[in-house]
Tab-separated table of C-alpha atoms in Angstrom:
chain	number	residue	atom	x	y	z
A	1	UNK	CA	-16.382	2.650	14.017
A	2	UNK	CA	-12.627	1.161	13.946
A	3	UNK	CA	-10.075	2.837	11.359
A	4	UNK	CA	-7.236	4.950	10.497
A	5	UNK	CA	-7.242	8.831	10.640
A	6	UNK	CA	-4.719	11.135	8.761
A	7	UNK	CA	-4.158	14.712	10.078
A	8	UNK	CA	-4.335	17.218	8.439
A	9	UNK	CA	-5.885	16.411	5.134
A	10	UNK	CA	-3.704	19.137	3.513
A	11	UNK	CA	-0.225	20.506	5.100
A	12	UNK	CA	1.876	23.513	3.683
A	13	UNK	CA	5.774	23.711	4.605
A	14	UNK	CA	7.972	26.517	4.542
A	15	UNK	CA	11.329	26.491	3.744
A	16	UNK	CA	13.568	25.214	6.327
A	17	UNK	CA	10.473	23.971	8.478
A	18	UNK	CA	9.830	20.768	10.133
A	19	UNK	CA	6.140	19.477	9.683
A	20	UNK	CA	4.686	16.562	11.534
A	21	UNK	CA	1.729	14.533	10.082
A	22	UNK	CA	-0.712	12.611	12.585
A	23	UNK	CA	-1.324	9.333	12.135
A	24	UNK	CA	-3.926	7.644	14.448
A	25	UNK	CA	-5.587	3.792	14.804
A	26	UNK	CA	-8.094	2.308	16.547
A	27	UNK	CA	-8.024	-1.178	15.293
A	28	UNK	CA	-5.782	-2.331	18.105
A	29	UNK	CA	-2.943	-3.193	15.278
A	30	UNK	CA	0.849	-3.242	16.918
A	31	UNK	CA	2.233	-2.439	13.007
A	32	UNK	CA	2.179	0.652	11.691
A	33	UNK	CA	3.601	2.251	8.519
A	34	UNK	CA	4.592	5.498	6.714
A	35	UNK	CA	4.267	5.467	2.733
A	36	UNK	CA	4.655	8.382	0.491
A	37	UNK	CA	3.265	8.497	-2.941
A	38	UNK	CA	4.540	10.748	-5.791
A	39	UNK	CA	2.418	11.422	-8.502
A	40	UNK	CA	2.031	8.579	-11.294
A	41	UNK	CA	4.114	6.200	-9.176
A	42	UNK	CA	3.411	3.681	-6.334
A	43	UNK	CA	3.981	3.591	-2.930
A	44	UNK	CA	7.501	3.686	-1.085
A	45	UNK	CA	7.677	2.770	2.267
A	46	UNK	CA	9.533	5.731	4.767
A	47	UNK	CA	9.066	4.013	8.270
A	48	UNK	CA	7.375	1.011	9.987
A	49	UNK	CA	7.218	-0.044	13.509
A	50	UNK	CA	6.070	-3.355	14.589
A	51	UNK	CA	6.022	-2.740	18.414
A	52	UNK	CA	5.599	0.481	20.420
A	53	UNK	CA	8.992	2.510	21.111
A	54	UNK	CA	10.526	0.586	18.114
A	55	UNK	CA	10.395	1.552	14.293
A	56	UNK	CA	12.768	0.793	11.508
A	57	UNK	CA	13.723	2.544	8.314
A	58	UNK	CA	12.244	1.714	5.119
A	59	UNK	CA	13.511	2.445	1.728
A	60	UNK	CA	13.612	6.255	1.596
A	61	UNK	CA	13.768	7.199	5.218
A	62	UNK	CA	16.405	10.150	4.813
A	63	UNK	CA	15.059	13.586	5.885
A	64	UNK	CA	12.032	11.890	7.777
A	65	UNK	CA	11.742	10.820	11.662
A	66	UNK	CA	9.155	9.095	13.546
A	67	UNK	CA	8.303	8.182	17.010
A	68	UNK	CA	6.154	5.228	18.476
A	69	UNK	CA	5.188	6.142	22.118
A	70	UNK	CA	1.643	4.818	22.182
A	71	UNK	CA	0.270	1.859	20.220
A	72	UNK	CA	-2.544	3.744	18.760
A	73	UNK	CA	-0.332	6.721	17.227
A	74	UNK	CA	2.583	6.672	14.769
A	75	UNK	CA	3.368	10.523	13.740
A	76	UNK	CA	5.833	11.679	11.040
A	77	UNK	CA	8.100	14.581	10.969
A	78	UNK	CA	9.112	15.746	7.616
A	79	UNK	CA	12.248	17.645	8.534
A	80	UNK	CA	14.161	20.387	6.799
A	81	UNK	CA	16.646	17.940	5.526
A	82	UNK	CA	14.226	16.563	3.164
A	83	UNK	CA	14.683	18.618	-0.058
A	84	UNK	CA	11.640	17.340	-2.248
A	85	UNK	CA	9.001	17.030	0.526
A	86	UNK	CA	5.975	17.453	-1.930
A	87	UNK	CA	3.954	14.373	-1.944
A	88	UNK	CA	1.026	12.465	-0.678
A	89	UNK	CA	1.504	10.927	2.414
A	90	UNK	CA	0.005	7.409	3.301
A	91	UNK	CA	-0.269	5.621	6.816
A	92	UNK	CA	-1.008	2.241	7.067
A	93	UNK	CA	-1.510	-0.365	10.283
A	94	UNK	CA	-1.814	-4.369	10.548
A	95	UNK	CA	-1.883	-7.010	13.031
A	96	UNK	CA	1.631	-8.325	13.726
A	97	UNK	CA	2.196	-12.112	13.338
A	98	UNK	CA	6.115	-12.876	14.149
A	99	UNK	CA	8.314	-14.851	12.049
A	100	UNK	CA	7.596	-18.473	11.966
A	101	UNK	CA	9.959	-21.058	10.703
A	102	UNK	CA	11.655	-18.799	8.442
A	103	UNK	CA	8.855	-17.385	7.233
A	104	UNK	CA	7.536	-13.804	7.655
A	105	UNK	CA	3.642	-13.626	7.770
A	106	UNK	CA	2.173	-10.599	6.245
A	107	UNK	CA	-1.063	-9.413	7.723
A	108	UNK	CA	-3.545	-7.020	5.155
A	109	UNK	CA	-2.305	-3.067	5.656
A	110	UNK	CA	-5.345	-1.001	5.992
A	111	UNK	CA	-4.715	2.570	5.150
A	112	UNK	CA	-6.040	6.170	6.267
A	113	UNK	CA	-7.155	8.761	4.038
A	114	UNK	CA	-3.634	10.514	3.149
A	115	UNK	CA	-2.008	14.108	3.811
A	116	UNK	CA	-1.387	15.979	1.016
A	117	UNK	CA	2.201	17.957	1.446
A	118	UNK	CA	2.825	20.920	-0.405
A	119	UNK	CA	5.567	23.194	-0.173
A	120	UNK	CA	4.994	27.232	-0.227
B	1	UNK	CA	15.524	-7.870	-5.374
B	2	UNK	CA	11.597	-8.360	-5.187
B	3	UNK	CA	10.129	-6.511	-7.326
B	4	UNK	CA	6.347	-5.940	-8.972
B	5	UNK	CA	5.440	-5.257	-12.579
B	6	UNK	CA	2.376	-3.672	-13.790
B	7	UNK	CA	2.886	-3.237	-17.041
B	8	UNK	CA	-0.351	-1.535	-18.185
B	9	UNK	CA	0.256	1.773	-17.233
B	10	UNK	CA	-3.625	3.273	-18.361
B	11	UNK	CA	-6.690	1.015	-19.339
B	12	UNK	CA	-9.818	2.675	-21.067
B	13	UNK	CA	-13.086	0.684	-21.471
B	14	UNK	CA	-16.418	1.086	-21.609
B	15	UNK	CA	-18.983	0.309	-19.226
B	16	UNK	CA	-19.860	-3.179	-19.277
B	17	UNK	CA	-16.606	-4.243	-20.924
B	18	UNK	CA	-14.357	-6.802	-19.026
B	19	UNK	CA	-11.291	-5.819	-18.115
B	20	UNK	CA	-8.331	-7.735	-16.656
B	21	UNK	CA	-5.201	-5.936	-14.698
B	22	UNK	CA	-1.717	-7.573	-14.921
B	23	UNK	CA	0.647	-8.089	-12.446
B	24	UNK	CA	3.806	-10.024	-12.484
B	25	UNK	CA	6.374	-10.528	-9.725
B	26	UNK	CA	9.650	-11.796	-8.504
B	27	UNK	CA	10.689	-13.207	-5.635
B	28	UNK	CA	13.350	-15.934	-4.115
B	29	UNK	CA	11.252	-16.246	-0.825
B	30	UNK	CA	9.014	-19.678	-0.924
B	31	UNK	CA	6.390	-18.402	1.178
B	32	UNK	CA	5.088	-14.931	0.418
B	33	UNK	CA	1.883	-13.003	0.239
B	34	UNK	CA	0.449	-10.869	-2.818
B	35	UNK	CA	-2.368	-7.999	-2.529
B	36	UNK	CA	-4.645	-6.086	-4.623
B	37	UNK	CA	-5.486	-2.423	-3.515
B	38	UNK	CA	-7.472	0.276	-5.142
B	39	UNK	CA	-7.279	4.050	-4.882
B	40	UNK	CA	-10.053	6.191	-6.115
B	41	UNK	CA	-9.457	9.411	-6.514
B	42	UNK	CA	-10.317	10.555	-3.134
B	43	UNK	CA	-6.756	9.030	-2.424
B	44	UNK	CA	-7.385	6.295	0.567
B	45	UNK	CA	-6.164	2.804	-0.678
B	46	UNK	CA	-9.051	0.028	-0.195
B	47	UNK	CA	-8.046	-3.457	0.361
B	48	UNK	CA	-9.145	-5.677	-1.842
B	49	UNK	CA	-7.343	-9.356	-1.676
B	50	UNK	CA	-4.713	-11.096	0.130
B	51	UNK	CA	-3.279	-14.299	-1.228
B	52	UNK	CA	-0.671	-16.763	0.220
B	53	UNK	CA	1.597	-18.335	-1.923
B	54	UNK	CA	0.347	-21.488	-1.219
B	55	UNK	CA	-2.973	-21.105	-2.171
B	56	UNK	CA	-3.594	-20.951	-6.101
B	57	UNK	CA	-7.144	-21.445	-6.509
B	58	UNK	CA	-8.490	-18.759	-8.205
B	59	UNK	CA	-11.003	-16.312	-6.394
B	60	UNK	CA	-14.306	-14.685	-7.400
B	61	UNK	CA	-15.940	-12.010	-5.221
B	62	UNK	CA	-18.690	-10.520	-7.307
B	63	UNK	CA	-17.778	-8.875	-10.264
B	64	UNK	CA	-13.979	-9.098	-9.461
B	65	UNK	CA	-11.617	-12.425	-10.076
B	66	UNK	CA	-8.130	-13.257	-9.306
B	67	UNK	CA	-6.134	-15.595	-11.206
B	68	UNK	CA	-3.156	-16.435	-9.294
B	69	UNK	CA	-0.050	-18.755	-11.404
B	70	UNK	CA	3.376	-19.427	-9.041
B	71	UNK	CA	4.546	-21.037	-12.848
B	72	UNK	CA	4.419	-17.632	-14.618
B	73	UNK	CA	4.766	-15.440	-11.429
B	74	UNK	CA	1.429	-13.611	-12.161
B	75	UNK	CA	-1.334	-12.504	-9.959
B	76	UNK	CA	-3.809	-11.064	-12.228
B	77	UNK	CA	-6.955	-8.954	-11.299
B	78	UNK	CA	-10.554	-9.250	-13.782
B	79	UNK	CA	-13.493	-7.189	-13.222
B	80	UNK	CA	-16.345	-8.353	-15.213
B	81	UNK	CA	-19.038	-5.983	-16.515
B	82	UNK	CA	-17.089	-3.130	-15.757
B	83	UNK	CA	-18.814	0.063	-14.139
B	84	UNK	CA	-17.978	3.702	-13.775
B	85	UNK	CA	-17.518	3.428	-9.943
B	86	UNK	CA	-14.544	1.137	-10.903
B	87	UNK	CA	-12.496	3.873	-12.028
B	88	UNK	CA	-9.669	4.300	-10.192
B	89	UNK	CA	-5.490	3.166	-9.635
B	90	UNK	CA	-4.856	-0.473	-8.747
B	91	UNK	CA	-2.087	-1.439	-7.442
B	92	UNK	CA	-0.732	-5.302	-6.780
B	93	UNK	CA	1.922	-5.719	-3.875
B	94	UNK	CA	4.017	-8.635	-2.696
B	95	UNK	CA	5.171	-9.343	0.791
B	96	UNK	CA	8.863	-8.789	1.784
B	97	UNK	CA	9.631	-9.656	4.928
B	98	UNK	CA	7.308	-7.740	6.755
B	99	UNK	CA	6.804	-5.248	4.202
B	100	UNK	CA	5.125	-4.759	1.148
B	101	UNK	CA	6.668	-4.066	-2.403
B	102	UNK	CA	4.062	-1.963	-4.586
B	103	UNK	CA	3.965	-1.757	-8.054
B	104	UNK	CA	3.648	1.230	-9.951
B	105	UNK	CA	-0.105	0.785	-10.285
B	106	UNK	CA	-2.632	1.003	-13.438
B	107	UNK	CA	-5.356	3.665	-14.021
B	108	UNK	CA	-8.575	2.376	-15.171
B	109	UNK	CA	-11.233	4.545	-16.447
B	110	UNK	CA	-14.422	3.253	-17.079
B	111	UNK	CA	-16.577	5.274	-19.447
B	112	UNK	CA	-20.148	5.550	-19.936
């Protein structure tokens, strides 16, 4: 079955520690995204990547880093610079349609099950 | 700036009632896309519908229906004859140059 997997389901971080969240997809999607969700709030975009070896900052990139070495994988590292990392992290992927005649097509994003990050 | 407003934070209904979730958006783009997602207690977002700004036809899928009105910048979602399994947080989202802007979500509780 095609889908998006995220691991681990729960992750604990100690003070000053970097942790990496995994996101893998076998949908053959070009674009991948990382979102953060805080209790009672909507999703906020951290980073996104439309093609391998390229990625862009979202609205709340500070304290996070990503890489996109393979089409299937888009790991997110929460660095020690992120002072309030406790949240639910969701990864998503979509097909990518390039800009055409000034319009930005938006393909449907499909989401993984999420990783809940807690600080010890 | 693009914006999505879901004014209803929480809604509680009894099973078999109809319920409408409101979504109002702001955008300067002439071409844009709107989405609805469902987030059950497990946490994963489930895609429900995608509409583009040129298609104002209402859509019905089983007990779900969507009313898109560009004149009022609204994209409302109605569940007919609600069921306990419909209990979840529902998000409306708007496209912005290859990204999505999400509303704050509406938590729907359907009681037996």
